[in-house]
Amino acid sequence: MAKLGIGVLGVGEMGKRHAGNLRRLVPEARLIAVADMAAARAKQVADELEIEHSFASLEGMLQHKDIDSVLIATPDKFHAQAVRLAAAAGKNILCEKPLATNLADAHAALEAVKRAGVRLQVGFMRRYDPAYASAKKRIEAGEIGRPLIFKSVGRDKDEPPMAAYQSNVNGMVFYNNTIHDFDLARWLMNDEVVEVQSYTTVAIRPEVAKYGDVVASVVNLKFAHGGIGNVESYVQALYGYDVRTEVVGSKGSLFVGTLHQTPVTLLTAKGSSEILADHFLVRFADAYLAEVRDFVRMVLSGGAPKVTGEDGLKALEIAVAAENSHLQANPCAISQVAVVR
Ligand SMILES: NC(=O)c1ccc[n+]([C@@H]2O[C@H](COP(=O)([O-])OP(=O)(O)OC[C@H]3O[C@@H](n4cnc5c(N)ncnc54)[C@H](O)[C@@H]3O)[C@@H](O)[C@H]2O)c1
C-alpha cells in the first residue's frame, strides 16, 4: 500500500493527539518524525510513539527525504510562517486553526502555497464531527428549508492559566476559539458573513484585558443573503466543555447539542444532571481522526482539500472584524478589514 510520509510540527496537547492518530489509526500514513522547539518534548513523544526521528525545528524536519506532508500544531502565531516554510520545501500541509493571526500573514501563507503548487487543508475539524456532518447533509437536503438564523455556543472548561495570556503565542478568543464557530457559520449557512458586532466582557477576570483578551464574548452576525445569527464564546465555563449549534430555517430547525424536556438544568463545577464532555479531545475525538484520515487520503489520491486555505482566510477575516468591533464598540463590515487582492 502506498503510504504518505508525514511529520508533525509542535507536539503539545493537540499535536501529540494528531501524531498518535497518524501513527496508530491511519494505515495509509507513515509518521516519519515529530518536531518541537522543546527538543526533549519532541524526543519523548517520538519515543512514546515508537518512531525514530525527532527534531527541534521545522527546518531540521524538512530535510528528511521521506516527508511528503507536514501537520502544523504549534501555537497560533507560528502557523503562517510554518506554512510558508513547508510550502517552499514542496510539502503538503494540514495546518491547525487559525491559518494566521493577521490577514497579511494569511495572504503571504496562501501565496506561498499557490506558488509551490502544494495542498493546504485547515484544521476546522468540526466539519468532520459526525453530528455536524449530518447536520450539513440534512440542511443541504432541504430538511429545514432556507437557513435563516445561526446560533452557536463554544465554552471551554478550565480557567486558562495566567501564563497562557502572558506568553502571547496564541490569538485572542476570536482567533483561538470563536473561529471554529465562524467557520461553521459559513459552512452550515452556505453563505458569507458580511458584518459583525461584538460584545465582550472581562467582568469576572479583569486582569485578562491587559493582554488584549476577554473572558466571554457574543458576536452578532449578518449574512450576505438575509441570514442573521450569533456566537457566544466563554473560556472558563468550569462545568464542562460545551459546544452547541442551531440552524433555524424556513421549515424547521437543526440542533447539534442537546435539547431536553427538563425545564431547568443546573450546571456547576460540582456536577450536573446532564452527561457532559469535559475536553475537546473527548468531544471531538472522532473528528480529529476523520480529519487526518481525510487529509492523508486526499493527498494520496491527488484530490483537493475539503477544508481549504480560502476557508481559513474567510474565517480569519470574520475574527479580525470581530476584534475591530470589540475595540471600536461599533459594528464592523467584513469589507472594512478584508484585503482585496
Ligand atoms: N482544532 C482544535 O480543536 C484545536 C484544539 C486545541 C488546540 N488547537 C490548536 O493547536 C495548536 C496547538 O495547541 P496546543 O493546545 O497543542 O498547544 P500546546 O502549548 O499544548 O503545544 C504547542 C507545542 O508547540 C511547541 N512550539 C511552540 N512554538 C514552536 C515553534 N515555533 N516551533 C516548533 N514548536 C513550537 C511547544 O513547545 C509545544 O510543545 C494551536 O494553534 C491551537 O489553536 C486546535
Short mmCIF file of C-alpha atoms and ligand atoms in Angstrom, two decimals:
data_model
loop_
_atom_site.label_atom_id
_atom_site.label_comp_id
_atom_site.label_asym_id
_atom_site.label_seq_id
_atom_site.Cartn_x
_atom_site.Cartn_y
_atom_site.Cartn_z
CA MET A 1 0.00 0.00 0.00
CA ALA A 2 1.28 3.49 -0.86
CA LYS A 3 1.88 5.39 2.36
CA LEU A 4 2.10 9.10 2.94
CA GLY A 5 5.21 10.19 4.86
CA ILE A 6 4.23 12.82 7.44
CA GLY A 7 5.97 14.97 10.02
CA VAL A 8 4.15 16.71 12.85
CA LEU A 9 5.36 20.13 14.00
CA GLY A 10 4.50 21.07 17.60
CA VAL A 11 3.66 18.09 19.77
CA GLY A 12 1.89 19.72 22.69
CA GLU A 13 -1.64 18.67 23.59
CA MET A 14 -3.12 18.88 20.09
CA GLY A 15 -0.09 17.88 18.00
CA LYS A 16 0.51 14.82 20.14
CA ARG A 17 -3.06 13.64 19.51
CA HIS A 18 -2.65 14.17 15.76
CA ALA A 19 0.70 12.35 15.80
CA GLY A 20 -0.83 9.45 17.77
CA ASN A 21 -3.74 9.20 15.33
CA LEU A 22 -1.39 9.19 12.35
CA ARG A 23 0.93 6.66 13.93
CA ARG A 24 -1.67 4.17 15.13
CA LEU A 25 -5.00 4.75 13.40
CA VAL A 26 -4.34 5.82 9.82
CA PRO A 27 -2.86 2.85 7.99
CA GLU A 28 -2.14 4.89 4.85
CA ALA A 29 0.10 7.27 6.80
CA ARG A 30 3.67 6.77 7.91
CA LEU A 31 4.57 9.11 10.74
CA ILE A 32 8.22 9.76 9.96
CA ALA A 33 9.10 12.38 12.56
CA VAL A 34 7.89 14.90 15.09
CA ALA A 35 9.44 18.31 15.72
CA ASP A 36 9.07 20.72 18.59
CA MET A 37 11.13 23.69 19.73
CA ALA A 38 11.23 21.86 23.07
CA ALA A 39 13.61 19.20 21.76
CA ALA A 40 13.19 16.98 24.83
CA ARG A 41 9.43 17.01 24.33
CA ALA A 42 9.84 16.01 20.67
CA LYS A 43 12.17 13.16 21.68
CA GLN A 44 9.80 11.98 24.39
CA VAL A 45 6.80 11.91 22.03
CA ALA A 46 8.86 10.13 19.35
CA ASP A 47 9.84 7.51 21.95
CA GLU A 48 6.26 7.08 23.15
CA LEU A 49 5.03 6.63 19.58
CA GLU A 50 7.95 4.38 18.74
CA ILE A 51 9.22 6.41 15.83
CA GLU A 52 12.86 7.03 15.07
CA HIS A 53 13.15 10.73 14.31
CA SER A 54 12.61 13.86 16.35
CA PHE A 55 13.75 17.40 15.55
CA ALA A 56 14.00 20.72 17.36
CA SER A 57 12.80 22.74 14.38
CA LEU A 58 10.71 22.59 11.24
CA GLU A 59 13.79 23.33 9.13
CA GLY A 60 15.51 20.23 10.53
CA MET A 61 12.47 18.04 9.91
CA LEU A 62 12.02 19.31 6.35
CA GLN A 63 15.43 17.89 5.45
CA HIS A 64 14.11 14.35 5.87
CA LYS A 65 13.65 12.97 2.37
CA ASP A 66 10.67 10.72 3.18
CA ILE A 67 8.48 13.54 4.44
CA ASP A 68 5.83 14.46 1.90
CA SER A 69 3.45 16.32 4.20
CA VAL A 70 3.58 18.38 7.38
CA LEU A 71 0.93 18.78 10.06
CA ILE A 72 1.35 22.11 11.87
CA ALA A 73 0.20 22.24 15.50
CA THR A 74 2.39 24.95 17.01
CA PRO A 75 0.74 27.86 18.87
CA ASP A 76 -1.38 30.14 16.63
CA LYS A 77 1.18 32.87 15.97
CA PHE A 78 3.65 30.47 14.32
CA HIS A 79 1.23 28.84 11.86
CA ALA A 80 1.62 31.18 8.88
CA GLN A 81 5.41 31.17 8.92
CA ALA A 82 5.45 27.35 9.17
CA VAL A 83 3.02 27.11 6.23
CA ARG A 84 5.37 29.28 4.17
CA LEU A 85 8.44 27.21 5.03
CA ALA A 86 6.72 23.88 4.44
CA ALA A 87 5.23 25.07 1.14
CA ALA A 88 8.60 26.39 -0.06
CA ALA A 89 10.01 22.92 0.66
CA GLY A 90 7.28 21.41 -1.55
CA LYS A 91 5.33 19.75 1.28
CA ASN A 92 1.56 19.32 1.51
CA ILE A 93 0.16 20.85 4.67
CA LEU A 94 -2.51 20.27 7.28
CA CYS A 95 -2.47 23.40 9.45
CA GLU A 96 -4.30 23.75 12.75
CA LYS A 97 -6.65 26.70 13.06
CA PRO A 98 -6.26 29.66 12.81
CA LEU A 99 -4.42 29.87 9.50
CA ALA A 100 -2.75 33.03 10.88
CA THR A 101 -3.42 35.70 13.48
CA ASN A 102 -3.48 38.56 10.98
CA LEU A 103 -4.53 38.94 7.36
CA ALA A 104 -1.13 39.94 5.95
CA ASP A 105 0.41 36.70 7.26
CA ALA A 106 -2.54 34.68 5.99
CA HIS A 107 -2.19 36.10 2.48
CA ALA A 108 1.58 35.52 2.49
CA ALA A 109 0.99 31.90 3.53
CA LEU A 110 -1.64 31.34 0.82
CA GLU A 111 0.62 32.89 -1.81
CA ALA A 112 3.47 30.56 -0.81
CA VAL A 113 1.10 27.58 -1.10
CA LYS A 114 -0.07 28.70 -4.52
CA ARG A 115 3.46 29.36 -5.75
CA ALA A 116 4.64 25.93 -4.63
CA GLY A 117 1.55 24.15 -6.01
CA VAL A 118 1.11 22.15 -2.79
CA ARG A 119 -2.13 21.29 -0.99
CA LEU A 120 -3.25 23.07 2.17
CA GLN A 121 -6.02 21.88 4.48
CA VAL A 122 -7.01 23.98 7.51
CA GLY A 123 -7.93 22.24 10.78
CA PHE A 124 -11.62 23.07 11.11
CA MET A 125 -12.25 19.56 12.40
CA ARG A 126 -15.84 20.20 13.47
CA ARG A 127 -16.76 19.69 9.81
CA TYR A 128 -15.66 16.06 10.32
CA ASP A 129 -17.66 15.55 13.52
CA PRO A 130 -20.43 13.02 12.78
CA ALA A 131 -23.16 15.25 14.26
CA TYR A 132 -22.05 18.39 12.39
CA ALA A 133 -21.50 16.43 9.16
CA SER A 134 -25.01 15.00 9.43
CA ALA A 135 -26.47 18.47 10.11
CA LYS A 136 -24.75 19.79 6.99
CA LYS A 137 -26.16 16.95 4.85
CA ARG A 138 -29.67 17.49 6.17
CA ILE A 139 -29.51 21.22 5.54
CA GLU A 140 -28.29 20.53 2.01
CA ALA A 141 -31.15 18.08 1.54
CA GLY A 142 -33.57 20.93 2.32
CA GLU A 143 -34.92 19.46 5.57
CA ILE A 144 -35.09 22.84 7.34
CA GLY A 145 -35.82 24.86 4.23
CA ARG A 146 -33.81 28.01 3.74
CA PRO A 147 -31.33 28.61 6.62
CA LEU A 148 -32.14 31.91 8.30
CA ILE A 149 -30.69 32.02 11.82
CA PHE A 150 -27.34 30.63 13.03
CA LYS A 151 -26.65 30.26 16.77
CA SER A 152 -23.58 28.71 18.29
CA VAL A 153 -22.08 28.36 21.75
CA GLY A 154 -18.45 27.43 22.43
CA ARG A 155 -17.40 27.14 26.05
CA ASP A 156 -14.08 25.80 27.25
CA LYS A 157 -13.93 24.20 30.66
CA ASP A 158 -10.99 25.31 32.76
CA GLU A 159 -9.91 28.85 33.55
CA PRO A 160 -6.82 29.40 31.37
CA PRO A 161 -3.67 29.85 33.46
CA MET A 162 -2.47 33.48 33.51
CA ALA A 163 0.76 32.25 31.84
CA ALA A 164 -1.28 31.36 28.74
CA TYR A 165 -2.19 35.05 28.33
CA GLN A 166 1.29 36.25 29.27
CA SER A 167 3.03 34.03 26.70
CA ASN A 168 1.15 35.84 23.91
CA VAL A 169 1.68 32.99 21.43
CA ASN A 170 -1.98 32.37 20.67
CA GLY A 171 -4.57 34.68 19.20
CA MET A 172 -7.27 36.17 21.46
CA VAL A 173 -10.57 34.33 21.85
CA PHE A 174 -11.93 35.25 18.39
CA TYR A 175 -8.87 33.70 16.68
CA ASN A 176 -8.35 30.76 19.02
CA ASN A 177 -11.88 29.68 19.90
CA THR A 178 -14.72 31.55 18.12
CA ILE A 179 -13.03 30.93 14.77
CA HIS A 180 -14.47 27.39 14.83
CA ASP A 181 -17.98 28.88 15.01
CA PHE A 182 -17.18 31.47 12.33
CA ASP A 183 -16.23 28.58 10.06
CA LEU A 184 -19.39 26.65 11.00
CA ALA A 185 -21.46 29.76 10.30
CA ARG A 186 -20.18 29.99 6.72
CA TRP A 187 -20.36 26.25 6.14
CA LEU A 188 -23.78 25.46 7.63
CA MET A 189 -25.49 28.61 6.32
CA ASN A 190 -23.77 28.15 2.94
CA ASP A 191 -23.27 31.91 2.90
CA GLU A 192 -20.71 34.58 3.72
CA VAL A 193 -20.75 36.77 6.82
CA VAL A 194 -20.77 40.43 5.78
CA GLU A 195 -20.95 42.23 9.13
CA VAL A 196 -20.34 41.51 12.80
CA GLN A 197 -20.96 43.26 16.09
CA SER A 198 -19.10 42.08 19.18
CA TYR A 199 -19.95 42.43 22.85
CA THR A 200 -17.25 41.29 25.24
CA THR A 201 -16.64 41.07 28.97
CA VAL A 202 -13.82 40.60 31.44
CA ALA A 203 -16.10 41.21 34.44
CA ILE A 204 -15.07 38.07 36.33
CA ARG A 205 -11.35 38.35 35.49
CA PRO A 206 -10.41 41.97 34.68
CA GLU A 207 -6.66 41.27 34.53
CA VAL A 208 -7.17 39.45 31.19
CA ALA A 209 -7.84 42.82 29.49
CA LYS A 210 -4.22 43.93 29.70
CA TYR A 211 -3.32 41.04 27.39
CA GLY A 212 -5.87 42.22 24.83
CA ASP A 213 -8.18 39.29 25.54
CA VAL A 214 -11.64 38.77 27.00
CA VAL A 215 -13.32 36.12 29.13
CA ALA A 216 -16.55 35.89 27.18
CA SER A 217 -17.99 37.33 24.02
CA VAL A 218 -21.10 37.44 21.93
CA VAL A 219 -20.70 38.21 18.23
CA ASN A 220 -23.77 39.04 16.17
CA LEU A 221 -23.55 38.09 12.52
CA LYS A 222 -25.19 39.38 9.38
CA PHE A 223 -25.00 37.17 6.27
CA ALA A 224 -24.92 38.23 2.61
CA HIS A 225 -28.30 36.73 1.70
CA GLY A 226 -30.50 37.87 4.58
CA GLY A 227 -29.45 35.43 7.31
CA ILE A 228 -28.60 36.55 10.84
CA GLY A 229 -27.02 34.87 13.83
CA ASN A 230 -24.79 35.00 16.84
CA VAL A 231 -21.97 33.15 18.53
CA GLU A 232 -21.14 33.05 22.22
CA SER A 233 -17.67 32.10 23.42
CA TYR A 234 -16.67 31.61 27.05
CA VAL A 235 -13.23 30.40 28.02
CA GLN A 236 -13.89 29.22 31.59
CA ALA A 237 -17.29 27.55 31.94
CA LEU A 238 -15.84 25.24 34.66
CA TYR A 239 -18.73 22.72 34.47
CA GLY A 240 -17.62 21.17 31.18
CA TYR A 241 -16.61 21.61 27.55
CA ASP A 242 -19.83 22.75 25.95
CA VAL A 243 -20.25 23.18 22.21
CA ARG A 244 -23.71 23.55 20.66
CA THR A 245 -25.07 24.89 17.42
CA GLU A 246 -28.52 25.51 15.99
CA VAL A 247 -29.51 26.46 12.48
CA VAL A 248 -33.08 27.66 12.09
CA GLY A 249 -34.58 27.63 8.64
CA SER A 250 -37.84 28.47 6.88
CA LYS A 251 -39.19 24.94 7.57
CA GLY A 252 -37.60 23.88 10.84
CA SER A 253 -34.51 23.81 12.98
CA LEU A 254 -31.46 21.60 13.39
CA PHE A 255 -29.60 21.28 16.68
CA VAL A 256 -26.15 19.92 17.25
CA GLY A 257 -26.07 19.54 21.01
CA THR A 258 -28.81 18.68 23.44
CA LEU A 259 -32.46 19.53 23.91
CA HIS A 260 -34.27 18.00 26.88
CA GLN A 261 -37.69 18.45 28.33
CA THR A 262 -36.24 19.29 31.75
CA PRO A 263 -37.39 22.87 32.40
CA VAL A 264 -34.25 23.85 34.34
CA THR A 265 -30.81 22.35 34.20
CA LEU A 266 -28.14 23.44 36.65
CA LEU A 267 -24.55 23.05 35.55
CA THR A 268 -21.76 23.74 38.02
CA ALA A 269 -18.18 22.62 38.58
CA LYS A 270 -19.58 20.24 41.24
CA GLY A 271 -21.73 18.38 38.76
CA SER A 272 -24.90 18.38 36.75
CA SER A 273 -27.86 16.31 35.71
CA GLU A 274 -26.51 16.08 32.17
CA ILE A 275 -23.71 13.89 30.85
CA LEU A 276 -21.04 16.42 29.96
CA ALA A 277 -17.93 16.30 27.84
CA ASP A 278 -15.02 17.82 29.70
CA HIS A 279 -12.45 18.37 26.96
CA PHE A 280 -12.21 18.96 23.23
CA LEU A 281 -10.04 15.84 22.82
CA VAL A 282 -13.01 13.84 24.17
CA ARG A 283 -15.89 15.65 22.44
CA PHE A 284 -14.16 15.78 19.06
CA ALA A 285 -12.07 12.58 19.20
CA ASP A 286 -13.78 11.14 16.10
CA ALA A 287 -13.48 14.43 14.24
CA TYR A 288 -9.72 14.74 14.80
CA LEU A 289 -9.20 11.23 13.47
CA ALA A 290 -11.51 11.67 10.48
CA GLU A 291 -9.76 14.96 9.68
CA VAL A 292 -6.24 13.49 9.43
CA ARG A 293 -7.53 10.40 7.62
CA ASP A 294 -9.22 12.56 5.03
CA PHE A 295 -6.07 14.66 4.60
CA VAL A 296 -3.91 11.56 4.04
CA ARG A 297 -6.35 10.00 1.58
CA MET A 298 -6.83 13.31 -0.23
CA VAL A 299 -3.07 13.74 -0.78
CA LEU A 300 -2.53 10.10 -1.78
CA SER A 301 -5.38 10.22 -4.27
CA GLY A 302 -4.25 13.54 -5.74
CA GLY A 303 -7.55 15.18 -4.78
CA ALA A 304 -8.34 18.61 -3.40
CA PRO A 305 -8.78 19.50 0.29
CA LYS A 306 -12.34 19.74 1.60
CA VAL A 307 -11.40 22.48 4.07
CA THR A 308 -9.25 24.91 2.14
CA GLY A 309 -6.81 27.75 2.75
CA GLU A 310 -9.57 30.06 1.49
CA ASP A 311 -11.83 28.73 4.27
CA GLY A 312 -9.04 29.54 6.72
CA LEU A 313 -8.80 33.06 5.32
CA LYS A 314 -12.55 33.72 5.35
CA ALA A 315 -12.93 32.65 8.99
CA LEU A 316 -9.92 34.77 9.89
CA GLU A 317 -11.49 37.84 8.22
CA ILE A 318 -14.54 37.39 10.46
CA ALA A 319 -12.27 37.12 13.53
CA VAL A 320 -10.41 40.31 12.56
CA ALA A 321 -13.71 42.14 12.06
CA ALA A 322 -14.97 40.83 15.42
CA GLU A 323 -11.82 42.14 17.14
CA ASN A 324 -12.25 45.50 15.38
CA SER A 325 -15.84 45.69 16.55
CA HIS A 326 -14.74 44.83 20.11
CA LEU A 327 -12.05 47.55 20.07
CA GLN A 328 -14.20 50.24 18.48
CA ALA A 329 -17.54 49.36 20.08
CA ASN A 330 -19.19 49.53 16.68
CA PRO A 331 -20.39 47.04 14.08
CA CYS A 332 -17.67 46.15 11.57
CA ALA A 333 -18.26 45.12 7.96
CA ILE A 334 -16.02 42.33 6.68
CA SER A 335 -15.26 44.55 3.67
CA GLN A 336 -13.64 47.04 6.10
CA VAL A 337 -10.95 44.54 7.06
CA ALA A 338 -10.65 42.17 4.09
CA VAL A 339 -7.68 42.87 1.86
CA VAL A 340 -8.72 42.89 -1.77
CA ARG A 341 -6.11 41.07 -3.91
N1 LIG B 1 -8.81 22.12 16.32
C1 LIG B 1 -8.94 22.14 17.64
O1 LIG B 1 -9.98 21.80 18.18
C2 LIG B 1 -7.79 22.57 18.50
C3 LIG B 1 -7.76 22.25 19.85
C4 LIG B 1 -6.65 22.64 20.59
C5 LIG B 1 -5.63 23.35 20.02
N2 LIG B 1 -5.71 23.66 18.69
C6 LIG B 1 -4.64 24.44 18.04
O2 LIG B 1 -3.47 23.65 18.02
C7 LIG B 1 -2.33 24.47 18.22
C8 LIG B 1 -1.52 23.91 19.37
O3 LIG B 1 -2.29 23.97 20.55
P1 LIG B 1 -1.91 23.10 21.84
O4 LIG B 1 -3.07 23.23 22.74
O5 LIG B 1 -1.43 21.76 21.43
O6 LIG B 1 -0.69 23.97 22.42
P2 LIG B 1 0.48 23.44 23.37
O7 LIG B 1 1.03 24.66 24.01
O8 LIG B 1 0.00 22.31 24.20
O9 LIG B 1 1.56 22.86 22.35
C9 LIG B 1 2.29 23.65 21.46
C10 LIG B 1 3.63 22.94 21.19
O10 LIG B 1 4.33 23.65 20.18
C11 LIG B 1 5.67 23.84 20.58
N3 LIG B 1 6.16 25.05 19.91
C12 LIG B 1 5.93 26.34 20.25
N4 LIG B 1 6.48 27.18 19.34
C13 LIG B 1 7.06 26.39 18.40
C14 LIG B 1 7.77 26.66 17.21
N5 LIG B 1 7.95 27.92 16.79
N6 LIG B 1 8.27 25.61 16.51
C15 LIG B 1 8.09 24.34 16.94
N7 LIG B 1 7.39 24.03 18.05
C16 LIG B 1 6.87 25.03 18.77
C17 LIG B 1 5.64 23.93 22.09
O11 LIG B 1 6.90 23.57 22.65
C18 LIG B 1 4.53 22.92 22.43
O12 LIG B 1 5.03 21.61 22.63
C19 LIG B 1 -2.86 25.90 18.46
O13 LIG B 1 -2.76 26.63 17.27
C20 LIG B 1 -4.31 25.70 18.83
O14 LIG B 1 -5.13 26.78 18.41
C21 LIG B 1 -6.75 23.28 17.93
#
